């Protein structure tokens, strides 16, 4: 079991296996799980209610997640006579337009944590907490299907609840059908494993150290994007996550940006003609490959950024909460950014228009 409820894009959904099963007690409590919230931040730096819900029967309880001026995230949980409270202050100083907040708990291990990430960047801040009170299953249903009993600001993009400890940190970004170039031809990234090899333009054949995968709601910064051929050298369309970056070079890049190559995030192209949002299943599974030196993958004639982990291997607690939790520490490299410029949306569209001219 994983995702059991989502709210976003004007729709709400609950898992029928959980909530239409009359043999399953609705007063049961989730001893482990995660609440994931994506929100746009207020341009006026005003307080925001990410999620608030309060009940009085059959026993008192509430959950309140708020973004406060200055960037902090406040969480307050009450169950019966137990009150749980924690505050997380992000460690970065750059302005973020969108944040993803993840609250996870495991009552059996008596631990929990609150994390905040920038979907468009690599920054993540985690606040470890004592064991919070387990969340009643009935509260999940109420949050998803009884909007008059919950409170969320309009800036909230989605709320999703999972029965699993959802990973934080590096995010895979290739859908199942994306094929990457190997010494033996094209192969789906989802089928490659540790020990397989891929071809790169600058470093030749390199080994795959790990393949990571994650199933997420197709909402907000998780909603798939179709990169359209023939823009940016694509020989066919590719469907990727919004944060997937293309490595783009050429004389036009040197002329416009004064650099040999730049990174173009997929989400920056959606306002133009080179990419569009995909509609389809409620959930999407993303994959990505970890390579020794963060080499770009070759897919459909274009170069796509592989999984970037920086110096994650030095932070054991963060590794355990990431998609790389099962990867042997001895295989994890340290990646250094090549100093490539990451284009903003208007810059990416300018480049796409220049190539279409």
Tab-separated table of C-alpha atoms in Angstrom:
chain	number	residue	atom	x	y	z
A	1	UNK	CA	0.000	0.000	0.000
A	2	UNK	CA	1.170	3.535	-0.663
A	3	UNK	CA	-0.917	6.576	-1.617
A	4	UNK	CA	-4.420	6.448	-0.128
A	5	UNK	CA	-5.708	10.010	-0.659
A	6	UNK	CA	-5.003	13.080	-2.800
A	7	UNK	CA	-6.492	16.555	-3.069
A	8	UNK	CA	-5.484	18.844	-5.928
A	9	UNK	CA	-6.386	20.288	-9.332
A	10	UNK	CA	-9.998	20.644	-8.237
A	11	UNK	CA	-10.372	16.937	-7.501
A	12	UNK	CA	-10.148	14.649	-4.509
A	13	UNK	CA	-9.500	10.919	-4.442
A	14	UNK	CA	-9.398	8.208	-1.807
A	15	UNK	CA	-8.191	4.638	-2.269
A	16	UNK	CA	-11.232	2.338	-2.677
A	17	UNK	CA	-9.297	-0.609	-1.219
A	18	UNK	CA	-9.014	1.290	2.044
A	19	UNK	CA	-12.192	3.325	2.287
A	20	UNK	CA	-14.721	1.094	0.479
A	21	UNK	CA	-13.711	-1.996	2.435
A	22	UNK	CA	-16.350	-2.403	5.117
A	23	UNK	CA	-14.270	-5.009	6.947
A	24	UNK	CA	-11.542	-2.446	7.563
A	25	UNK	CA	-12.198	-0.368	10.715
A	26	UNK	CA	-12.349	3.340	9.914
A	27	UNK	CA	-11.277	4.172	13.473
A	28	UNK	CA	-7.932	2.423	12.886
A	29	UNK	CA	-4.815	4.577	13.119
A	30	UNK	CA	-1.877	4.852	10.730
A	31	UNK	CA	1.158	3.769	12.724
A	32	UNK	CA	3.397	4.932	9.880
A	33	UNK	CA	2.880	7.157	6.869
A	34	UNK	CA	3.471	10.522	5.233
A	35	UNK	CA	1.593	13.684	4.380
A	36	UNK	CA	3.023	15.522	1.364
A	37	UNK	CA	1.948	19.098	0.598
A	38	UNK	CA	3.053	21.305	-2.269
A	39	UNK	CA	2.340	25.013	-2.054
A	40	UNK	CA	3.091	28.280	-3.771
A	41	UNK	CA	4.434	30.831	-1.315
A	42	UNK	CA	2.684	34.110	-0.698
A	43	UNK	CA	4.408	36.980	-2.569
A	44	UNK	CA	3.483	39.236	0.361
A	45	UNK	CA	5.156	36.939	2.926
A	46	UNK	CA	1.846	36.416	4.716
A	47	UNK	CA	1.002	33.424	6.935
A	48	UNK	CA	-0.489	30.515	5.000
A	49	UNK	CA	-2.632	27.605	6.108
A	50	UNK	CA	-1.330	24.552	4.292
A	51	UNK	CA	-3.750	22.196	6.021
A	52	UNK	CA	-6.001	22.552	9.049
A	53	UNK	CA	-8.558	20.057	10.295
A	54	UNK	CA	-10.206	19.694	13.674
A	55	UNK	CA	-12.685	17.143	15.058
A	56	UNK	CA	-14.557	16.836	18.340
A	57	UNK	CA	-16.133	13.382	18.069
A	58	UNK	CA	-15.653	10.582	18.956
A	59	UNK	CA	-12.524	12.064	20.566
A	60	UNK	CA	-10.863	15.457	20.155
A	61	UNK	CA	-8.102	15.770	17.594
A	62	UNK	CA	-6.607	18.158	15.055
A	63	UNK	CA	-3.803	18.693	12.570
A	64	UNK	CA	-2.440	22.074	11.556
A	65	UNK	CA	0.365	22.797	9.094
A	66	UNK	CA	1.165	26.449	8.456
A	67	UNK	CA	3.812	28.456	6.619
A	68	UNK	CA	4.750	31.515	8.634
A	69	UNK	CA	6.572	34.691	7.508
A	70	UNK	CA	10.291	34.127	7.235
A	71	UNK	CA	9.902	30.691	5.658
A	72	UNK	CA	9.286	28.525	8.740
A	73	UNK	CA	6.837	25.610	8.717
A	74	UNK	CA	4.810	24.973	11.867
A	75	UNK	CA	3.136	21.650	12.645
A	76	UNK	CA	0.703	21.034	15.508
A	77	UNK	CA	-1.003	17.665	16.102
A	78	UNK	CA	-3.445	16.783	18.856
A	79	UNK	CA	-4.940	13.381	19.609
A	80	UNK	CA	-7.081	12.972	22.723
A	81	UNK	CA	-5.014	14.726	25.408
A	82	UNK	CA	-1.702	14.488	23.579
A	83	UNK	CA	-0.257	17.603	21.889
A	84	UNK	CA	2.625	17.461	19.399
A	85	UNK	CA	4.337	20.578	18.052
A	86	UNK	CA	7.415	21.251	15.923
A	87	UNK	CA	8.777	24.112	13.807
A	88	UNK	CA	11.104	23.793	10.824
A	89	UNK	CA	13.236	26.676	9.556
A	90	UNK	CA	14.697	26.075	6.053
A	91	UNK	CA	18.467	26.495	5.924
A	92	UNK	CA	18.693	28.194	2.523
A	93	UNK	CA	18.418	31.926	1.958
A	94	UNK	CA	17.320	32.118	-1.677
A	95	UNK	CA	13.717	32.979	-2.418
A	96	UNK	CA	11.557	29.939	-3.243
A	97	UNK	CA	8.292	30.246	-5.156
A	98	UNK	CA	7.161	26.664	-4.541
A	99	UNK	CA	7.810	24.401	-1.560
A	100	UNK	CA	7.127	20.728	-0.944
A	101	UNK	CA	6.521	19.840	2.705
A	102	UNK	CA	6.706	16.211	3.864
A	103	UNK	CA	5.677	15.065	7.318
A	104	UNK	CA	6.477	11.396	8.036
A	105	UNK	CA	6.070	9.282	11.150
A	106	UNK	CA	6.753	5.746	12.350
A	107	UNK	CA	5.148	4.972	15.703
A	108	UNK	CA	6.842	1.595	16.017
A	109	UNK	CA	10.288	3.169	15.692
A	110	UNK	CA	9.081	6.118	17.770
A	111	UNK	CA	10.338	8.714	15.338
A	112	UNK	CA	9.096	11.334	12.936
A	113	UNK	CA	10.411	14.150	10.809
A	114	UNK	CA	9.304	17.249	8.984
A	115	UNK	CA	11.066	18.142	5.729
A	116	UNK	CA	10.812	21.036	3.294
A	117	UNK	CA	12.212	21.019	-0.261
A	118	UNK	CA	12.404	23.285	-3.274
A	119	UNK	CA	11.122	21.162	-6.193
A	120	UNK	CA	13.089	23.261	-8.692
A	121	UNK	CA	16.360	22.954	-6.762
A	122	UNK	CA	18.440	20.556	-4.701
A	123	UNK	CA	17.862	22.100	-1.285
A	124	UNK	CA	16.205	20.100	1.496
A	125	UNK	CA	15.936	20.767	5.226
A	126	UNK	CA	14.894	18.082	7.725
A	127	UNK	CA	13.756	18.462	11.330
A	128	UNK	CA	13.740	15.234	13.358
A	129	UNK	CA	10.954	14.957	15.937
A	130	UNK	CA	9.797	12.642	18.712
A	131	UNK	CA	7.143	10.117	17.774
A	132	UNK	CA	3.945	12.007	16.863
A	133	UNK	CA	0.529	10.483	17.619
A	134	UNK	CA	-0.677	8.170	14.793
A	135	UNK	CA	-3.168	9.669	12.346
A	136	UNK	CA	-6.673	8.118	12.328
A	137	UNK	CA	-7.717	6.693	8.956
A	138	UNK	CA	-11.068	8.469	9.248
A	139	UNK	CA	-9.260	11.829	9.436
A	140	UNK	CA	-7.621	11.088	6.077
A	141	UNK	CA	-11.033	10.477	4.506
A	142	UNK	CA	-12.427	13.680	5.999
A	143	UNK	CA	-9.486	15.765	4.797
A	144	UNK	CA	-9.877	14.424	1.255
A	145	UNK	CA	-13.639	14.141	0.787
A	146	UNK	CA	-15.208	16.647	3.188
A	147	UNK	CA	-13.850	20.022	2.073
A	148	UNK	CA	-16.209	21.947	4.349
A	149	UNK	CA	-14.407	20.446	7.361
A	150	UNK	CA	-10.869	21.291	6.267
A	151	UNK	CA	-9.037	24.553	5.676
A	152	UNK	CA	-6.412	25.108	2.963
A	153	UNK	CA	-5.208	28.316	1.347
A	154	UNK	CA	-5.743	28.741	-2.380
A	155	UNK	CA	-1.967	28.649	-2.866
A	156	UNK	CA	-1.835	24.963	-1.870
A	157	UNK	CA	-1.264	22.931	-5.043
A	158	UNK	CA	-1.967	19.491	-3.610
A	159	UNK	CA	-2.124	17.388	-0.463
A	160	UNK	CA	-1.411	13.655	-0.598
A	161	UNK	CA	-1.354	10.977	2.111
A	162	UNK	CA	0.691	7.768	1.921
A	163	UNK	CA	0.905	4.728	4.169
A	164	UNK	CA	4.656	4.603	3.476
A	165	UNK	CA	7.601	6.733	4.547
A	166	UNK	CA	7.925	8.865	1.415
A	167	UNK	CA	11.522	9.690	0.402
A	168	UNK	CA	12.935	13.197	0.360
A	169	UNK	CA	15.913	14.598	-1.504
A	170	UNK	CA	17.020	13.584	-5.033
A	171	UNK	CA	14.038	12.871	-7.249
A	172	UNK	CA	13.947	10.512	-10.289
A	173	UNK	CA	12.546	12.164	-13.397
A	174	UNK	CA	12.250	9.734	-16.340
A	175	UNK	CA	9.010	7.931	-17.117
A	176	UNK	CA	8.941	4.239	-17.909
A	177	UNK	CA	9.096	4.656	-21.695
A	178	UNK	CA	12.180	6.905	-21.848
A	179	UNK	CA	14.959	4.987	-23.572
A	180	UNK	CA	18.620	5.829	-23.007
A	181	UNK	CA	21.570	4.917	-25.182
A	182	UNK	CA	23.690	1.941	-24.107
A	183	UNK	CA	26.565	0.138	-25.876
A	184	UNK	CA	23.949	-2.356	-27.094
A	185	UNK	CA	21.409	0.150	-28.361
A	186	UNK	CA	18.534	1.951	-26.694
A	187	UNK	CA	17.097	0.553	-23.476
A	188	UNK	CA	14.407	1.757	-21.111
A	189	UNK	CA	15.921	3.442	-18.092
A	190	UNK	CA	13.448	1.515	-15.921
A	191	UNK	CA	15.071	-1.775	-16.973
A	192	UNK	CA	18.692	-0.889	-16.302
A	193	UNK	CA	20.295	-2.055	-13.077
A	194	UNK	CA	23.527	-1.619	-11.143
A	195	UNK	CA	26.334	-3.052	-13.279
A	196	UNK	CA	24.758	-2.194	-16.629
A	197	UNK	CA	26.399	0.473	-18.773
A	198	UNK	CA	25.269	3.521	-20.744
A	199	UNK	CA	26.935	5.618	-23.435
A	200	UNK	CA	27.747	9.276	-22.894
A	201	UNK	CA	29.134	11.820	-25.337
A	202	UNK	CA	32.071	13.094	-23.293
A	203	UNK	CA	32.990	10.084	-21.145
A	204	UNK	CA	32.158	7.174	-23.421
A	205	UNK	CA	30.755	4.068	-21.750
A	206	UNK	CA	30.144	4.425	-17.996
A	207	UNK	CA	28.623	2.042	-15.438
A	208	UNK	CA	25.231	2.429	-13.821
A	209	UNK	CA	25.774	2.585	-10.041
A	210	UNK	CA	22.074	2.440	-9.176
A	211	UNK	CA	18.614	2.855	-10.623
A	212	UNK	CA	16.087	4.592	-8.396
A	213	UNK	CA	12.317	4.679	-8.834
A	214	UNK	CA	9.423	6.439	-7.159
A	215	UNK	CA	5.634	6.420	-7.661
A	216	UNK	CA	4.005	9.794	-6.973
A	217	UNK	CA	0.729	11.644	-7.632
A	218	UNK	CA	0.702	13.284	-11.065
A	219	UNK	CA	0.105	16.705	-9.516
A	220	UNK	CA	2.013	19.960	-9.190
A	221	UNK	CA	5.774	19.522	-9.492
A	222	UNK	CA	5.201	15.789	-10.047
A	223	UNK	CA	2.936	16.263	-13.097
A	224	UNK	CA	4.625	14.807	-16.215
A	225	UNK	CA	5.750	17.025	-19.074
A	226	UNK	CA	6.021	16.051	-22.724
A	227	UNK	CA	9.167	17.414	-24.371
A	228	UNK	CA	8.334	17.735	-28.053
A	229	UNK	CA	10.532	16.790	-30.968
A	230	UNK	CA	12.344	18.249	-32.847
A	231	UNK	CA	13.128	20.977	-30.308
A	232	UNK	CA	16.525	20.745	-28.587
A	233	UNK	CA	17.654	17.942	-30.849
A	234	UNK	CA	14.960	15.458	-29.860
A	235	UNK	CA	14.228	12.771	-32.437
A	236	UNK	CA	10.997	11.812	-30.657
A	237	UNK	CA	8.880	13.096	-27.793
A	238	UNK	CA	9.969	12.353	-24.231
A	239	UNK	CA	7.780	12.372	-21.106
A	240	UNK	CA	9.671	13.443	-18.003
A	241	UNK	CA	9.202	15.069	-14.606
A	242	UNK	CA	9.140	18.889	-14.469
A	243	UNK	CA	12.565	19.079	-12.789
A	244	UNK	CA	14.316	17.004	-15.474
A	245	UNK	CA	17.023	19.125	-17.139
A	246	UNK	CA	18.371	18.990	-20.668
A	247	UNK	CA	21.989	19.797	-21.388
A	248	UNK	CA	21.956	22.093	-24.411
A	249	UNK	CA	24.935	23.552	-26.282
A	250	UNK	CA	25.652	25.089	-29.653
A	251	UNK	CA	26.452	28.373	-31.320
A	252	UNK	CA	23.077	29.894	-30.395
A	253	UNK	CA	23.668	29.060	-26.715
A	254	UNK	CA	27.115	30.677	-26.869
A	255	UNK	CA	25.684	33.749	-28.619
A	256	UNK	CA	22.686	34.277	-26.315
A	257	UNK	CA	24.147	33.240	-22.950
A	258	UNK	CA	27.895	33.440	-23.474
A	259	UNK	CA	28.354	29.830	-22.361
A	260	UNK	CA	29.326	26.608	-24.049
A	261	UNK	CA	26.293	24.773	-22.641
A	262	UNK	CA	23.318	25.391	-20.333
A	263	UNK	CA	20.776	23.309	-18.421
A	264	UNK	CA	17.123	23.694	-19.428
A	265	UNK	CA	14.513	22.471	-16.879
A	266	UNK	CA	11.512	20.832	-18.522
A	267	UNK	CA	9.014	22.930	-16.558
A	268	UNK	CA	10.509	26.136	-17.985
A	269	UNK	CA	9.375	25.146	-21.488
A	270	UNK	CA	5.699	24.540	-20.770
A	271	UNK	CA	4.660	28.127	-21.510
A	272	UNK	CA	6.002	27.809	-25.015
A	273	UNK	CA	5.647	25.288	-27.818
A	274	UNK	CA	8.563	22.987	-26.978
A	275	UNK	CA	6.763	21.230	-24.113
A	276	UNK	CA	3.322	20.704	-22.587
A	277	UNK	CA	1.804	19.113	-19.510
A	278	UNK	CA	0.584	15.552	-19.876
A	279	UNK	CA	-2.812	14.291	-18.797
A	280	UNK	CA	-3.332	10.672	-17.922
A	281	UNK	CA	-3.168	8.361	-14.915
A	282	UNK	CA	-3.598	9.680	-11.377
A	283	UNK	CA	-0.125	8.432	-10.442
A	284	UNK	CA	3.163	8.238	-12.326
A	285	UNK	CA	6.315	6.220	-11.717
A	286	UNK	CA	9.622	7.990	-12.332
A	287	UNK	CA	13.061	6.412	-12.699
A	288	UNK	CA	16.608	7.753	-12.833
A	289	UNK	CA	20.153	6.444	-13.121
A	290	UNK	CA	23.046	7.226	-10.805
A	291	UNK	CA	26.351	7.545	-12.688
A	292	UNK	CA	29.897	8.021	-11.351
A	293	UNK	CA	30.464	11.636	-12.387
A	294	UNK	CA	26.938	12.926	-12.976
A	295	UNK	CA	27.346	12.351	-16.722
A	296	UNK	CA	24.385	13.302	-18.954
A	297	UNK	CA	22.368	10.438	-20.438
A	298	UNK	CA	21.609	10.312	-24.157
A	299	UNK	CA	17.905	9.854	-24.932
A	300	UNK	CA	16.159	10.463	-28.257
A	301	UNK	CA	19.230	12.353	-29.498
A	302	UNK	CA	19.301	14.789	-26.559
A	303	UNK	CA	21.383	14.865	-23.389
A	304	UNK	CA	19.442	14.525	-20.127
A	305	UNK	CA	20.852	15.164	-16.682
A	306	UNK	CA	21.368	11.978	-14.655
A	307	UNK	CA	20.713	11.790	-10.909
A	308	UNK	CA	22.654	14.482	-9.048
A	309	UNK	CA	23.405	13.712	-5.375
A	310	UNK	CA	26.211	16.138	-4.519
A	311	UNK	CA	27.769	15.093	-1.212
A	312	UNK	CA	24.716	13.218	0.016
A	313	UNK	CA	26.805	10.165	0.956
A	314	UNK	CA	28.350	12.150	3.815
A	315	UNK	CA	24.937	12.568	5.476
A	316	UNK	CA	23.859	9.075	6.533
A	317	UNK	CA	20.531	10.227	7.997
A	318	UNK	CA	19.571	11.937	4.715
A	319	UNK	CA	20.578	8.877	2.671
A	320	UNK	CA	18.265	6.704	4.782
A	321	UNK	CA	15.335	9.013	3.967
A	322	UNK	CA	16.045	9.235	0.237
A	323	UNK	CA	15.395	7.050	-2.809
A	324	UNK	CA	18.989	5.821	-2.365
A	325	UNK	CA	18.288	4.171	0.995
A	326	UNK	CA	18.987	0.710	-0.445
A	327	UNK	CA	22.147	1.692	-2.329
A	328	UNK	CA	25.424	0.437	-0.775
A	329	UNK	CA	27.360	3.399	0.619
A	330	UNK	CA	30.501	2.162	-1.131
A	331	UNK	CA	28.851	2.676	-4.527
A	332	UNK	CA	27.689	6.220	-3.873
A	333	UNK	CA	29.889	8.852	-5.559
A	334	UNK	CA	30.252	12.528	-4.770
A	335	UNK	CA	29.080	14.842	-7.521
A	336	UNK	CA	30.417	18.314	-8.227
A	337	UNK	CA	28.375	20.767	-10.258
A	338	UNK	CA	30.050	21.715	-13.518
A	339	UNK	CA	29.075	25.354	-13.075
A	340	UNK	CA	26.467	25.185	-15.836
A	341	UNK	CA	23.863	27.931	-15.927
A	342	UNK	CA	20.305	26.726	-15.236
A	343	UNK	CA	17.933	28.729	-17.433
A	344	UNK	CA	14.908	30.548	-16.106
A	345	UNK	CA	11.553	30.136	-17.863
A	346	UNK	CA	11.859	33.252	-20.044
A	347	UNK	CA	15.411	32.287	-21.039
A	348	UNK	CA	14.363	28.758	-21.967
A	349	UNK	CA	11.505	30.038	-24.129
A	350	UNK	CA	13.845	32.536	-25.793
A	351	UNK	CA	16.211	29.706	-26.687
A	352	UNK	CA	13.363	27.513	-27.975
A	353	UNK	CA	12.062	30.354	-30.149
A	354	UNK	CA	15.565	31.033	-31.505
A	355	UNK	CA	15.877	27.400	-32.542
A	356	UNK	CA	12.437	27.414	-34.144
A	357	UNK	CA	13.220	30.484	-36.244
